[in-house]
Structures are given as structure tokens and as C-alpha cells.
Short mmCIF file of C-alpha atoms in Angstrom, two decimals:
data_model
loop_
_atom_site.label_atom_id
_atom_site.label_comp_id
_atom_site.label_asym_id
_atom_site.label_seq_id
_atom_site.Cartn_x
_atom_site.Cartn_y
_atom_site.Cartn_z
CA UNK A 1099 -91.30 -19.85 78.54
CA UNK A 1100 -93.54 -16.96 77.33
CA UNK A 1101 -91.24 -16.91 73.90
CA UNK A 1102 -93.05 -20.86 73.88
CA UNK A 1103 -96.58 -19.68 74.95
CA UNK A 1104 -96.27 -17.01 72.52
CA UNK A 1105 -95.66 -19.27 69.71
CA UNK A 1106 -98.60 -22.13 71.08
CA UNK A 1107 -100.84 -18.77 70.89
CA UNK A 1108 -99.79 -18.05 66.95
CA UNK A 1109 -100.24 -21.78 66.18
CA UNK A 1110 -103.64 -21.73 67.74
CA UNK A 1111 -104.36 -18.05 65.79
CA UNK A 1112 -103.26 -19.61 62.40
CA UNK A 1113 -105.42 -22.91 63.23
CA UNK A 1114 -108.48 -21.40 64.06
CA UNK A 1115 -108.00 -18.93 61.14
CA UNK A 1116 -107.85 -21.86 59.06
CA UNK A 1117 -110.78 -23.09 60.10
CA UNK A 1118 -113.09 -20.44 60.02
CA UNK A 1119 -112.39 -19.87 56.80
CA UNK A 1120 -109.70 -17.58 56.16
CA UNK A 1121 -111.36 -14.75 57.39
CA UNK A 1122 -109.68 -13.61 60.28
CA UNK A 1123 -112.90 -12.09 62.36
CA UNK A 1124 -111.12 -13.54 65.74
CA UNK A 1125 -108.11 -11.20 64.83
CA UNK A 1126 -109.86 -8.53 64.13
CA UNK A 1127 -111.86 -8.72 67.48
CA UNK A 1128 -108.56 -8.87 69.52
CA UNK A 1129 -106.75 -6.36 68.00
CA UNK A 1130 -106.66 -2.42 67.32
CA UNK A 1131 -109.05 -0.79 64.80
CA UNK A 1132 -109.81 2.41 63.41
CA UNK A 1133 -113.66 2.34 65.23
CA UNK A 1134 -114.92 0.93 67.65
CA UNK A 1135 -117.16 -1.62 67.26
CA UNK A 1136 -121.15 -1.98 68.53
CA UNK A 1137 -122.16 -4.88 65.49
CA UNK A 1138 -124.70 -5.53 65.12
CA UNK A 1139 -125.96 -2.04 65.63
CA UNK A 1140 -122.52 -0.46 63.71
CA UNK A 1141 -119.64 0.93 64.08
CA UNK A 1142 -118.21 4.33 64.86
CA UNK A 1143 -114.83 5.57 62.98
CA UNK A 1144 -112.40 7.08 64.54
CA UNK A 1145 -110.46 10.11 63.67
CA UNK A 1146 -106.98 9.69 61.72
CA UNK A 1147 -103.52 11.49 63.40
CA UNK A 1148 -100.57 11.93 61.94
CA UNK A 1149 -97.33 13.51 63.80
CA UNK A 1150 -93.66 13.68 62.20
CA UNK A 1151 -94.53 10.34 60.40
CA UNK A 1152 -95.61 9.01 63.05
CA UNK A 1153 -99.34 7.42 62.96
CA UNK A 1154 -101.45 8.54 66.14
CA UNK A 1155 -104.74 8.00 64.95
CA UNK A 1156 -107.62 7.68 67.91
CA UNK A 1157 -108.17 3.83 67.91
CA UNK A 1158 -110.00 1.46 69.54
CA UNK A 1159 -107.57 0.84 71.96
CA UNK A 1160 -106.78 4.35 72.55
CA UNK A 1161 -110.68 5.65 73.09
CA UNK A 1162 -110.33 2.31 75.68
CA UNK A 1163 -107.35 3.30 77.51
CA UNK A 1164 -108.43 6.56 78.04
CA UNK A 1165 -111.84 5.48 79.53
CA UNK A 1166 -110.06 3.13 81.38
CA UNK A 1167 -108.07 6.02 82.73
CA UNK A 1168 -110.89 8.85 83.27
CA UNK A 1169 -112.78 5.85 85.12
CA UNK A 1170 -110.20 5.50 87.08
CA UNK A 1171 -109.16 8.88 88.29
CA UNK A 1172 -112.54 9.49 88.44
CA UNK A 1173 -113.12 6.37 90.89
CA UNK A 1174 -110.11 7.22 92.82
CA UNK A 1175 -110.50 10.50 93.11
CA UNK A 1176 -113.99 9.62 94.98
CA UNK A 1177 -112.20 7.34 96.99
CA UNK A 1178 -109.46 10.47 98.15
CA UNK A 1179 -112.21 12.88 98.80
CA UNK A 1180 -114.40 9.78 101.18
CA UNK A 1181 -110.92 10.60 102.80
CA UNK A 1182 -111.64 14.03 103.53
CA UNK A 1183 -114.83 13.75 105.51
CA UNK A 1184 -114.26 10.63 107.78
CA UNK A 1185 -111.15 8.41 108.34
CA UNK A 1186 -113.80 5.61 108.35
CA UNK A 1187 -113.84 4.29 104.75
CA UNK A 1188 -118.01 3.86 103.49
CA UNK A 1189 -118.93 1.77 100.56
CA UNK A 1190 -116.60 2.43 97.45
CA UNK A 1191 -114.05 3.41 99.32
CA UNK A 1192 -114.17 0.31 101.92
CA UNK A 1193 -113.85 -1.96 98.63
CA UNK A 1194 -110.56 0.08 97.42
CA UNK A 1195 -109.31 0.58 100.53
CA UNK A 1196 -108.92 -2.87 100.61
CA UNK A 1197 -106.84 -3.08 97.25
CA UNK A 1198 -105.07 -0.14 98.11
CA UNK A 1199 -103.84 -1.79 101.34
CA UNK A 1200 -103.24 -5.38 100.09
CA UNK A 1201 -101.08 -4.01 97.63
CA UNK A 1202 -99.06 -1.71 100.07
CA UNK A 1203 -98.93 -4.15 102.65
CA UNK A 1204 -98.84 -7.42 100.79
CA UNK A 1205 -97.16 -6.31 97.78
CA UNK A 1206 -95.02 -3.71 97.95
CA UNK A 1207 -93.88 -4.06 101.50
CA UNK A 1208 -92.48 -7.61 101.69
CA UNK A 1209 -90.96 -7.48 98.47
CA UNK A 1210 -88.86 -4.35 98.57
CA UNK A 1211 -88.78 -3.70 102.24
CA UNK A 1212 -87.01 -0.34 103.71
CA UNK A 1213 -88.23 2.79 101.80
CA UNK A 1214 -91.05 0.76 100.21
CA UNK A 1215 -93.19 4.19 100.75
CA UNK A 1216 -91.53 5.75 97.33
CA UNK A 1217 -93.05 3.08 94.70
CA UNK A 1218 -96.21 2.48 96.42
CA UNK A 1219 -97.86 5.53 94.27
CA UNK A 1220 -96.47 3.82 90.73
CA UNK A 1221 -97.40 0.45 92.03
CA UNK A 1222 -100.67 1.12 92.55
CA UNK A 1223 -101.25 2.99 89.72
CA UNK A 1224 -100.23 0.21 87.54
CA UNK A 1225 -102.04 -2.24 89.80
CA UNK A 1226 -105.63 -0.65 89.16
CA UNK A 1227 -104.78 0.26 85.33
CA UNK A 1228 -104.13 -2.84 84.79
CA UNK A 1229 -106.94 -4.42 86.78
CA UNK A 1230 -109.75 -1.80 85.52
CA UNK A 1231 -108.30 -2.21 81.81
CA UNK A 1232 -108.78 -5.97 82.36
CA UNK A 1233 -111.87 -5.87 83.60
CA UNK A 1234 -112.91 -3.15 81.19
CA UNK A 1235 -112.10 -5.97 78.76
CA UNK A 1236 -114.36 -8.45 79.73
CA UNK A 1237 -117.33 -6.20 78.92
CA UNK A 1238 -119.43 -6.74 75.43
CA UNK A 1239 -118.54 -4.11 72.84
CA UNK A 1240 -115.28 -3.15 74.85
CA UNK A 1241 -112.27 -4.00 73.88
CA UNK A 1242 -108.84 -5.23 75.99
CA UNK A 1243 -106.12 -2.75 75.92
CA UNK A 1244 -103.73 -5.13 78.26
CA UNK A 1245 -104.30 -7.62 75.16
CA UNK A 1246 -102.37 -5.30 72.78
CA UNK A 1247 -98.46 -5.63 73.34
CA UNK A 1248 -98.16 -2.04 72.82
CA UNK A 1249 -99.81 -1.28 75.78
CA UNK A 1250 -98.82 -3.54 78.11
CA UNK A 1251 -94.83 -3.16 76.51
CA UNK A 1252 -95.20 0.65 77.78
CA UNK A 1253 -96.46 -0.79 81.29
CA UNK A 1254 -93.05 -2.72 81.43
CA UNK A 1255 -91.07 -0.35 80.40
CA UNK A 1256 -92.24 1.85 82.93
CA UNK A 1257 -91.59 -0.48 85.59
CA UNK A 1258 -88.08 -1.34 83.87
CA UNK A 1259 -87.37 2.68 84.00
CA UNK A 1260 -88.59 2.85 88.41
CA UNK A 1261 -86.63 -0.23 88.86
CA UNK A 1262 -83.06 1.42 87.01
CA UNK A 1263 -84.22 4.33 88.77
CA UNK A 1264 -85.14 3.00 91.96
CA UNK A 1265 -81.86 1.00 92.26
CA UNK A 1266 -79.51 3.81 90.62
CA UNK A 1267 -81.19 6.10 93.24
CA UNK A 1268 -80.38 3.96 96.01
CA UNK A 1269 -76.79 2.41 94.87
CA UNK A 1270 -75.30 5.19 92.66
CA UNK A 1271 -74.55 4.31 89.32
CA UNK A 1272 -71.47 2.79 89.47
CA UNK A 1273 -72.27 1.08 92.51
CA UNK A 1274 -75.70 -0.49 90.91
CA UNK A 1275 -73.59 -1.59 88.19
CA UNK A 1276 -71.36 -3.49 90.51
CA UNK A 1277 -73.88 -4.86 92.53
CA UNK A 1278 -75.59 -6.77 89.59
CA UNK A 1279 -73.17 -9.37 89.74
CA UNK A 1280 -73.71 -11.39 92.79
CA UNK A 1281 -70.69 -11.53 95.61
CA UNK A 1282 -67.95 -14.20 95.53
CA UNK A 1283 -67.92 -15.44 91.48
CA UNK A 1284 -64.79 -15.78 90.40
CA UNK A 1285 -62.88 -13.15 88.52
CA UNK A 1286 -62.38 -14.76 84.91
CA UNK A 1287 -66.42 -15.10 84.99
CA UNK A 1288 -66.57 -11.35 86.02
CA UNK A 1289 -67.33 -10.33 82.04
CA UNK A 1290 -69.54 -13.07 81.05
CA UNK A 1291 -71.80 -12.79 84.47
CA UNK A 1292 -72.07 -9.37 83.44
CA UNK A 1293 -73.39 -9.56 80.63
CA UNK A 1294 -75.74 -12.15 81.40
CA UNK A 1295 -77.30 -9.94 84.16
CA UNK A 1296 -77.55 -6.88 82.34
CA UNK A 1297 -79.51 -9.38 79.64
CA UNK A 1298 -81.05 -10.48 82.57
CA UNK A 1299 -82.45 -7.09 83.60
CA UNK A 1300 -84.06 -6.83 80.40
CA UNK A 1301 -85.66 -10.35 79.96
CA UNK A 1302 -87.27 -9.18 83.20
CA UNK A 1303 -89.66 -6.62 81.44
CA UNK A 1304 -89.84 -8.36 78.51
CA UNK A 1305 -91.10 -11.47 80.39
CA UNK A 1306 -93.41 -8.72 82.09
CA UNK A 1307 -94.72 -7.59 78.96
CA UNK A 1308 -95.53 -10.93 76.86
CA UNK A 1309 -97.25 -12.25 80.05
CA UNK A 1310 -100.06 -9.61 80.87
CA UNK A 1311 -100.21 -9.26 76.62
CA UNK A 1312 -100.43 -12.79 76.21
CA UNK A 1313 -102.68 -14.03 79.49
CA UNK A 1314 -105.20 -11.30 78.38
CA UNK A 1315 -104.93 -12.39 74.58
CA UNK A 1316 -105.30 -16.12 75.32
CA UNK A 1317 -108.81 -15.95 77.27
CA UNK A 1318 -110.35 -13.32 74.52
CA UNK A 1319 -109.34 -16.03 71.41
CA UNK A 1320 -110.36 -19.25 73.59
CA UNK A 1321 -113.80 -17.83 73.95
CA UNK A 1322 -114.56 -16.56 70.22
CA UNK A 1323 -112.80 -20.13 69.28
CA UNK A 1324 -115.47 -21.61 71.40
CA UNK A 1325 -117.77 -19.16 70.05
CA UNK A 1326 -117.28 -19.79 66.19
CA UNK A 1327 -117.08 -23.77 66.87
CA UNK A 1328 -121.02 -23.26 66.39
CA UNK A 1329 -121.03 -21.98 62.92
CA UNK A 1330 -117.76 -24.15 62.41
CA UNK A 1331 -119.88 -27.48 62.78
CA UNK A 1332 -122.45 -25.94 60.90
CA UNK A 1333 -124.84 -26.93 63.78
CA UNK A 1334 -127.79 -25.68 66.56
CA UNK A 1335 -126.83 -28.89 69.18
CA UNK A 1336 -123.32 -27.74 69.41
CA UNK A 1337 -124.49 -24.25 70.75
CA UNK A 1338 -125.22 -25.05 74.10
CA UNK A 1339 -121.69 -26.76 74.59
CA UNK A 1340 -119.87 -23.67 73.01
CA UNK A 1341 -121.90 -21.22 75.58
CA UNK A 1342 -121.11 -23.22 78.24
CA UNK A 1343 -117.75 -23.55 77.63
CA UNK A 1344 -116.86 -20.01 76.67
CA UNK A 1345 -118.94 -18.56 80.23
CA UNK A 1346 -116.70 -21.35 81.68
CA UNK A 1347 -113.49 -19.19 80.31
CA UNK A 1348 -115.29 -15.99 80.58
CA UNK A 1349 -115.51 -16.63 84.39
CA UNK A 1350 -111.84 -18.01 84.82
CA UNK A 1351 -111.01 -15.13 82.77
CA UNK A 1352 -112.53 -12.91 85.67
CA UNK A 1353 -109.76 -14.67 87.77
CA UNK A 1354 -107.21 -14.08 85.39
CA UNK A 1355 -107.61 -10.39 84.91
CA UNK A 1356 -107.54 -9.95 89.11
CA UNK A 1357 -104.50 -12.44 88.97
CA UNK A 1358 -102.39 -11.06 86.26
CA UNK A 1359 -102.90 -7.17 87.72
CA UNK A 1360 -101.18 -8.93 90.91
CA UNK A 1361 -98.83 -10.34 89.25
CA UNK A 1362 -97.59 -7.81 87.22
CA UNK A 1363 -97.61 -5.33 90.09
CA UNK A 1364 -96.14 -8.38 92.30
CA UNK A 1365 -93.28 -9.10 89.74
CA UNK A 1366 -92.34 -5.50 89.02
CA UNK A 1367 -92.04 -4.74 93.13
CA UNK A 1368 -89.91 -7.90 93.57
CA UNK A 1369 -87.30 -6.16 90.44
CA UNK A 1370 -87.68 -2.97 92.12
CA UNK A 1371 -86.65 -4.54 96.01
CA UNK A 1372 -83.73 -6.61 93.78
CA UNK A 1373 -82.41 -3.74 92.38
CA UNK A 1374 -82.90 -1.06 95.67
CA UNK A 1375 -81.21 -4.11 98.07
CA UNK A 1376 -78.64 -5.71 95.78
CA UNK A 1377 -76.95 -7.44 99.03
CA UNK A 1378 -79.77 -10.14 98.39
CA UNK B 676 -85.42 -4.11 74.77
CA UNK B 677 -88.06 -2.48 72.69
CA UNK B 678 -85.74 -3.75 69.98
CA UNK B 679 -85.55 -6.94 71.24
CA UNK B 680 -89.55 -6.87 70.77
CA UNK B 681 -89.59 -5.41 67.74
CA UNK B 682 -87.35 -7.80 65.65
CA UNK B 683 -89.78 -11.01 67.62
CA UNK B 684 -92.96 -9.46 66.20
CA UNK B 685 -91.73 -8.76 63.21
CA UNK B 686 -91.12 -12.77 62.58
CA UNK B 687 -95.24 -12.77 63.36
CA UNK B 688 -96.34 -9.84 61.62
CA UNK B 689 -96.96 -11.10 58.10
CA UNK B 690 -100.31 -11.50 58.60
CA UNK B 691 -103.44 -9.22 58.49
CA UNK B 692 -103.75 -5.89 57.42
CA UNK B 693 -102.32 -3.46 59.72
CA UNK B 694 -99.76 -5.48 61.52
CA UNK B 695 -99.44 -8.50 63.39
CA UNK B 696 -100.77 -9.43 66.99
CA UNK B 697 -97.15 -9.08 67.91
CA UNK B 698 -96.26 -5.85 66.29
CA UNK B 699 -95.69 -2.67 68.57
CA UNK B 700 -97.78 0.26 66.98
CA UNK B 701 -96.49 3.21 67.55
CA UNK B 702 -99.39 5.32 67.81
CA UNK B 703 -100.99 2.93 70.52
CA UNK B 704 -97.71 3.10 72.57
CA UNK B 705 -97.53 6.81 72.02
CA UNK B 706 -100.81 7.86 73.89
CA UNK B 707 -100.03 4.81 76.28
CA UNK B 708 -97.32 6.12 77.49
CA UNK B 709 -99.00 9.63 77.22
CA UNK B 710 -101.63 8.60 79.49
CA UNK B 711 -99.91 6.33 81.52
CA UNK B 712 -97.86 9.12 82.66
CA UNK B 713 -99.95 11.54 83.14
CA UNK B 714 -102.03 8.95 84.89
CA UNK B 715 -99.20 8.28 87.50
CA UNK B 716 -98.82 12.26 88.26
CA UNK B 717 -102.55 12.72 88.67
CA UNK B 718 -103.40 9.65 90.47
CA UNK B 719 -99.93 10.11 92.45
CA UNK B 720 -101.02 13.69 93.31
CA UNK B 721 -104.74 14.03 93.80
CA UNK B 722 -105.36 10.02 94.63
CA UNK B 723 -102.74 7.90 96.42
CA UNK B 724 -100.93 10.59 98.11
CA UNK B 725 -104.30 11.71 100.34
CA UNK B 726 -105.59 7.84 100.53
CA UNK B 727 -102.29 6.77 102.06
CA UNK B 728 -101.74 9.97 104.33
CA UNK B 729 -105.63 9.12 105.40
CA UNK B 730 -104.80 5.81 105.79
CA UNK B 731 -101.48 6.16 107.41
CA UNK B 732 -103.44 9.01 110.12
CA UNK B 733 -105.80 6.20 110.47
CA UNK B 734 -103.87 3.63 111.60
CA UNK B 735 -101.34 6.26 113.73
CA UNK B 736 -105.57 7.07 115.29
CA UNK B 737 -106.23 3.39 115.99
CA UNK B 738 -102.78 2.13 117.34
CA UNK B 739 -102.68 5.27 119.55
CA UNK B 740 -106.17 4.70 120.49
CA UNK B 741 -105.29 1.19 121.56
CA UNK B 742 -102.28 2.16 123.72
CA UNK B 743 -104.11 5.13 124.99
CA UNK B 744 -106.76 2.24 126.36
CA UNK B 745 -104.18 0.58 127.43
CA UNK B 746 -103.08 2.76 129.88
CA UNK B 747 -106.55 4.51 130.69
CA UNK B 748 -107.28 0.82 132.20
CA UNK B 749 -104.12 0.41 133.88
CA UNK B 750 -104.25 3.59 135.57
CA UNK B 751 -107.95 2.67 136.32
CA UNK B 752 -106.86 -0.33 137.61
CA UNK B 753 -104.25 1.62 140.26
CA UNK B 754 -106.85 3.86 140.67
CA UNK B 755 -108.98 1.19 142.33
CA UNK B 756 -106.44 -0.31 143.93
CA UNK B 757 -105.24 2.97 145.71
CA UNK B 758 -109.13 3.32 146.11
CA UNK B 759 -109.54 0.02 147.61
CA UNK B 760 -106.61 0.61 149.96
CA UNK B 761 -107.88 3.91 150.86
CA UNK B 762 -111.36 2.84 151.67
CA UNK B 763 -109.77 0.06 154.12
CA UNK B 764 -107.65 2.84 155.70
CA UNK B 765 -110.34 4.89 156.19
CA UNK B 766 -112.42 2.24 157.45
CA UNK B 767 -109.48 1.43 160.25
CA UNK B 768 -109.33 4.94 161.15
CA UNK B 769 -113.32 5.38 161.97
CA UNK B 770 -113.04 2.27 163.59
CA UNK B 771 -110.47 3.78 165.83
CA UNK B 772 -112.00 6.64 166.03
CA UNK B 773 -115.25 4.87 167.04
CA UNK B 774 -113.04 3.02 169.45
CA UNK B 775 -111.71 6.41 171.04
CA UNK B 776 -114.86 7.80 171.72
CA UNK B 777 -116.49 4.96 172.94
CA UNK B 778 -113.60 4.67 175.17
CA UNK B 779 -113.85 8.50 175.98
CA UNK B 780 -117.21 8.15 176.75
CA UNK B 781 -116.82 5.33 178.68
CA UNK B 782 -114.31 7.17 181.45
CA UNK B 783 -116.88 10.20 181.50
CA UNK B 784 -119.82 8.14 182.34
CA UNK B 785 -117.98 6.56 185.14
CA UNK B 786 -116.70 9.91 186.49
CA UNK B 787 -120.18 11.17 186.09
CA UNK B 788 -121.20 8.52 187.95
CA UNK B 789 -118.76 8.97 190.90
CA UNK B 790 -119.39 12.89 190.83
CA UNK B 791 -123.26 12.46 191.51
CA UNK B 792 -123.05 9.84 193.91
CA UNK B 793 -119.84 12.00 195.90
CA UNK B 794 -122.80 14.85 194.93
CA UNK B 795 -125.34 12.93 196.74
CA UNK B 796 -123.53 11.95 200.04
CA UNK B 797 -122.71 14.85 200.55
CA UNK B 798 -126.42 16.35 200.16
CA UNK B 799 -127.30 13.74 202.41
CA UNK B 800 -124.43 14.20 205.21
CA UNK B 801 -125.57 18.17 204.95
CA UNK B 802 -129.09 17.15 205.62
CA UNK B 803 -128.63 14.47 208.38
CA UNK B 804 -126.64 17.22 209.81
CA UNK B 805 -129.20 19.63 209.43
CA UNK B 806 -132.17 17.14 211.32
CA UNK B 807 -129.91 16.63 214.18
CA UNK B 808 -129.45 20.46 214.67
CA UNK B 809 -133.18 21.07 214.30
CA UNK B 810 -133.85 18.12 216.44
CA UNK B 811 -131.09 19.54 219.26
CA UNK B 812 -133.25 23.19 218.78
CA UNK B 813 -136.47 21.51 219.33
CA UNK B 814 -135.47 19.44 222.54
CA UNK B 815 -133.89 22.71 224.08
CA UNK B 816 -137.34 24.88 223.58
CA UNK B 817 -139.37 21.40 224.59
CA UNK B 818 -137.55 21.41 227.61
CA UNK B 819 -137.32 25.05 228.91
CA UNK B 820 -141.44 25.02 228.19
CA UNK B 821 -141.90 21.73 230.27
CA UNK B 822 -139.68 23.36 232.49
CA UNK B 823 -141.97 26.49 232.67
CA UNK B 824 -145.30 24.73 232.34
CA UNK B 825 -144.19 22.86 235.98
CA UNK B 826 -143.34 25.46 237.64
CA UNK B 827 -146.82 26.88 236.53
CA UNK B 828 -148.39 23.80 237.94
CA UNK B 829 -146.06 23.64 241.10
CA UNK B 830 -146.84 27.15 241.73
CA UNK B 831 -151.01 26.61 241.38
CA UNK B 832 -150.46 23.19 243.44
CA UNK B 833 -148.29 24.97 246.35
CA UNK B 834 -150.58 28.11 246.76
CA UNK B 835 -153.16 26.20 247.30
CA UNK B 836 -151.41 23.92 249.95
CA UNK B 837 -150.19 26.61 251.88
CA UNK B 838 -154.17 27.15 253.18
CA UNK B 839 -154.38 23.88 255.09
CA UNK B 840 -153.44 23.25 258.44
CA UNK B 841 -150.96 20.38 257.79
CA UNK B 842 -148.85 22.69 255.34
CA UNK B 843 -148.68 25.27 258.08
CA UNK B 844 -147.11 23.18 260.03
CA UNK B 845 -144.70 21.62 257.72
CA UNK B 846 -144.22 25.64 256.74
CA UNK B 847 -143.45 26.20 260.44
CA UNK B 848 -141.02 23.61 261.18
CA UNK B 849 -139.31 24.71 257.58
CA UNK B 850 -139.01 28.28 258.65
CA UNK B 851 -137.91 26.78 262.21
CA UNK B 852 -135.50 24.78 260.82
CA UNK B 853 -134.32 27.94 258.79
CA UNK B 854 -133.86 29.68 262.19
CA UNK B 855 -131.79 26.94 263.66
CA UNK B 856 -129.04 27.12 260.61
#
């Protein structure tokens, strides 16, 4: 399903590059660059890395993710020292405190049950870097770092390594092994139901990683697309359509960026409960 | 799996400049996973571990709290039962006590009563007794003066008898009379 969406999403990318021309500005807005960019006031170029062949040059992305982080240990460091003077949460702190608990006791909790306590700390990390990257996306000049596969492919793999680990952990490794192939399946199907769950484990992060990439892609192209259908049609009366159209997007985008933080955090808490309580 | 990725993008990644939407850059992913890491420790460390401790204490505060409420108003309630039970003992007892004493009080008023009135016959008897004695006394000195007072008078009345002629005679035949016995 997300191999489909991700090739609906190229079509639409090739279509609208057609149509504006050939020049690929929507591209360009979505994805990584070498400055960031304040147009129409200019841009600011970043600093080129190299280590052992491998390119590490400060881009866009990068100066993003790491403000996304600061803000966030910043933010949440705030919250942990409202802690220290009163058990009775105040402003800020009352509005994460509420995050903090739906996701321990809505997310984490029901889905993987006894010993939940252990992934709470990873879950919510990835919970509010996600979130505050998405949001951080939705601001002008910004750009979306959960819109760039590499990102959010490093967010899945993370959650693919705590689930392995989780469930090794738990099972041992021979006896996670075992317990990927569910009870009472008949022994000549032993090898091929192997294999299909041990593809299955990694569809799971894979699935995890084309979703956040492409639900945070989709919203960003839909609004320039609406965006560029002004200078498209060549015309002043389509403007107020376009506008309306791309706030329209911009505010279900709003949604989307809370709902794909929960469901990325939801979805990687339901692998780790599979793999800590195989018995279900 | 990262393999699995790269050989999809790669289909995609014809296009543009410096890869396509569906390329994995290594650089990106390298300081992603840089700071994702070190963004678990930290936040792990310094953030969730006090929030959820906090939180945790908080909850252990309220739920004890509530249970400690719980049974501060049941024991209040026993309290004011043994209270209630106490104050109607009490109340019985004072009653009885009232009871006893007016009782008590009643039996010495009565033998009060008898004492003083026993008190007062016999002041009375004692004086009755008393008036006769006196009155015995003052016949006994009435009479021995009467008795005096007439011989007084028969005295005065015979001396002056005796002079006349008649009582001579009668005095003669008297002292005759005494001759003849």
C-alpha cells in the first residue's frame, strides 16, 4: 500500500513538474539543500563536510533537525525541572504532561503491556521528535525533516533495532526466533512461514518509514501545487481559490503532523509488545 | 532493509540534481542518527526519567491521599458513632445518678422529718411535765400560806372572843368538860 502511494506521489511530482514548466521549484522546496532558504530576502549556504568519502555537509535538513532537537531538550528539560519545585504541573508543563501521559498510558501501555516502563523513554522521544519536527515543518522558511526518507528511515530503524532488542531481551535469541512463527502451522510450512515473518519483520519498518516520509511529503507538494496553480493559469481570479485551498491543506496538515507522530509511536509500540509477548 | 530502500529509490532517483525524493543521503542519515541518539540518552536521562518519577510520585501522592481520606472518614465515622453511644451512656448514667440522689434525698427528708417531730414531742412532754411540777410546787406553798394566813385570822378572831361573857361560858363548860374526861 505505501509502495502504491509512493508511486501516486511520483506521478503527481512528474505531473506537476510538467506543468510548471520543467523547473522543478516544488522539488527543490521539499527536499535537502546546501542553505537554507529565506527568498525573497536570500539564502544562507551552508558549510561542506566530507568524512572517509562520505558527504556530511551541514544541510538544510540537518541545521532543522538539530533545532528541532535543541528545542526540544530545551522544552523538556523545562518541563523536568517544573518537576522539581511542585508535583503540580503549571502552564508548559500541564500541556506536556498531557502528551507525556497519553502516550504512556494510551500508547505504550495497552499495546505492549507487562514491563511497558522500559520503552516508554524511546517512545516518547520519538513521539515529540517527530511531532516538533512536524510541526517545525509547517512554519514559513522552515523546512520538514520527517519529509526526507533519510530521516524518518533512521527513525524506523531505530524502532526496528528496540523492537529485535526488546523481544531478544525478553525471549532469548533462539527463543525469539522460534516464537516468530505462530503456534500450531504445520511442519512442511515451518520454512516458508519463516521466511515470510522474518520478511515480515522488516516490511514493518519499512512500512514505518515510507508512511511518516510520505504523509509529511504529500501535504508540503499539495499546497505549493495549489500554490503554483496561480501562475499556472496565468491568472489574479484563480488566487483566491488556490489560498483557500492550500490553508484548507495547511490546516489538515496540522492534523496530520499530530496524527502521524501517534501513529508512528502507536505502530512501533504495537511491534515492540508483538515481539516482547510472542504468545499473542 | 536499508537495502531494500535503497534499490526502491534508486528506480526514482533519476531526476534532479542531487538525488531523488526517494534516495537515502547518507550525510542526512548520518547526523540523524547522530542526533537521534544522542537525543534519546539526553532526553532519556535529564527529561523523561525525572517527568515520569515526578509523575509516578504524583500519582503514588494522590491515590494514597485518596485512601488515606478514605479511612480518616471511616474512622471519623466510628469515632462518632462510639461518640454518639458514649454521650447516650453518659446521659443514662446522670440520669441514674440524678435518680439516686433524688431518691437519697428523698429518705433523708423524711427521716428529718420524723427526727424533729420525735424532737418536738419530746420538748413538749418535758415541758408539760415541767408545768405540772411547777403547778404541784405552787399549790403546796398556796396552801401552807392559806393555811397560815387562817390561823392568823382565827387567832385575832378568838382573842378577841375570849373577852365576852358568852365565850366565858362556853370556855367554862369546855374546860369542865375537860375535867370530866
Amino acid at each position: 500500500m505505501d509502495l502504491q502511494n509512493s508511486e501516486t506521489l511520483k506521478d503527481t511530482l512528474s505531473q506537476t513538474a510538467e506543468h510548471s514548466g520543467g523547473d522543478n521549484w516544488i522539488m527543490h522546496h521539499i527536499m535537502d539543500g546546501n542553505y537554507l532558504d529565506f527568498t525573497p530576502f536570500g539564502k544562507i549556504y551552508l558549510p561542506h563536510l566530507e568524512i572517509f568519502g562520505l558527504d556530511i555537509s551541514i544541510t538544510r535538513h540537518v541545521v532543522f533537525l538539530w533545532i528541532s532537537a535543541a528545542l526540544l531538550i530545551f522544552l523538556m528539560m523545562k518541563v523536568s525541572k517544573a518537576y522539581k519545585n511542585s508535583l503540580v504541573p503549571k502552564g508548559v508543563s500541564n500541556f506536556f504532561e498531557v502528551l507525556i501521559v497519553f502516550v504512556r498510558d494510551e500508547i505504550a501501555k495497552p499495546t505492549i503491556g507487562k514491563g511497558y516502563e522500559k520503552f516508554v523513554p524511546y517512545l516518547l522521544t520519538a513521539f515529540f521528535f517527530i511531532l516538533l519536527s512536524n510541526f517545525l515543518g509547517l512554519i514559513p522558511f522552515s523546512a520538514t525533516i520527517t519529509s526526507n526518507i533519510s530521516v524518518t528511515v533512521v527513525l524506523a530503524v531505530s524502532s526496528f533495532l528496540v523492537t529485535q532488542a526488546g523481544g531478544i531481551k525478553k525471549n532469548g535469541v533462539f527463543g525469539y526466533f522460534k516464537g516468530l512463527i505462530p503456534h500450531g502451522v504445520p511442519v512442511f510450512l515451518l520454512p516458508i512461514m519463516f521466511v515470510v515473518e522474518l520478511l515480515g519483520l522488516f516490511t514493518k519498518p519499512f512500512a514505518l518509514a515510507i508512511r511518516l516520509f510520505a504523509n509529511m511529503t504529500a501535504g508540503h507538494i499539495v499546497i505549493y501545487a495549489l500554490i503554483s496553480l496561480i501562475f499556472v493559469m496565468k491568472s489574479y481570479f484563480i488566487a483566491p481559490v488556490s489560498i483557500g485551498m492550500a490553508l484548507f491543506i495547511y490546516l489538515l496538515e496540522v492534523l496530520v503532523a499530530l496524527l502521524q507522530a501517534y501513529i508512528f509511536t502507536m505502530l512501533s509500540s504495537l511491534f515492540i509488545g508483538m515481539a516482547v509477548h510472542q504468545d499473542h | 532493509m536499508l537495502a531494500n530502500i535503497l534499490a526502491f529509490s534508486s528506480m526514482y532517483s533519476s531526476e534532479g540534481g542531487g538525488g531523488g525524493l526517494l534516495s537515502v543521503d547518507g550525510g542526512l542519515a548520518f547526523w540523524t542518527v547522530l542526533t537521534f541518539l544522542a537525543l534519546v540518552f539526553i532526553l532519556k536521562k535529564f527529561a523523561w526519567k525525572p517527568i515520569l518519577t515526578a509523575l509516578d510520585e504524583r500519582e503514588k501522592n494522590i491515590k494514597d491521599s485518596l485512601e488515606l481520606a478514605e479511612k480518616s472518614k471511616e474512622e471519623s465515622k466510628k469515632l462518632l458513632e462510639e461518640n454518639k453511644t458514649n454521650l447516650l451512656k453518659a446521659e443514662e448514667e446522670s440520669r441514674k445518678i440524678i435518680n439516686e440522689a433524688r431518691s437519697f434525698a428523698e429518705t433523708m427528708k423524711n427521716q428529718i422529718i420524723e427526727d424533729s417531730k420525735s424532737q418536738a414531742q419530746k420538748i413538749i412532754a418535758s415541758a408539760s411535765a415541767e408545768i405540772e411540777r411547777k403547778k404541784e410546787e405552787a399549790f403546796g406553798e398556796l396552801k401552807n400560806q392559806v393555811a397560815e394566813i387562817s390561823l392568823q385570822i382565827a387567832e385575832k378572831v378568838i382573842k378577841q372572843n375570849l373577852n365576852t361573857s358568852l365565850n366565858s361560858e362556853v370556855i367554862d363548860k369546855y374546860i369542865n368538860e375537860l375535867q370530866k374526861n
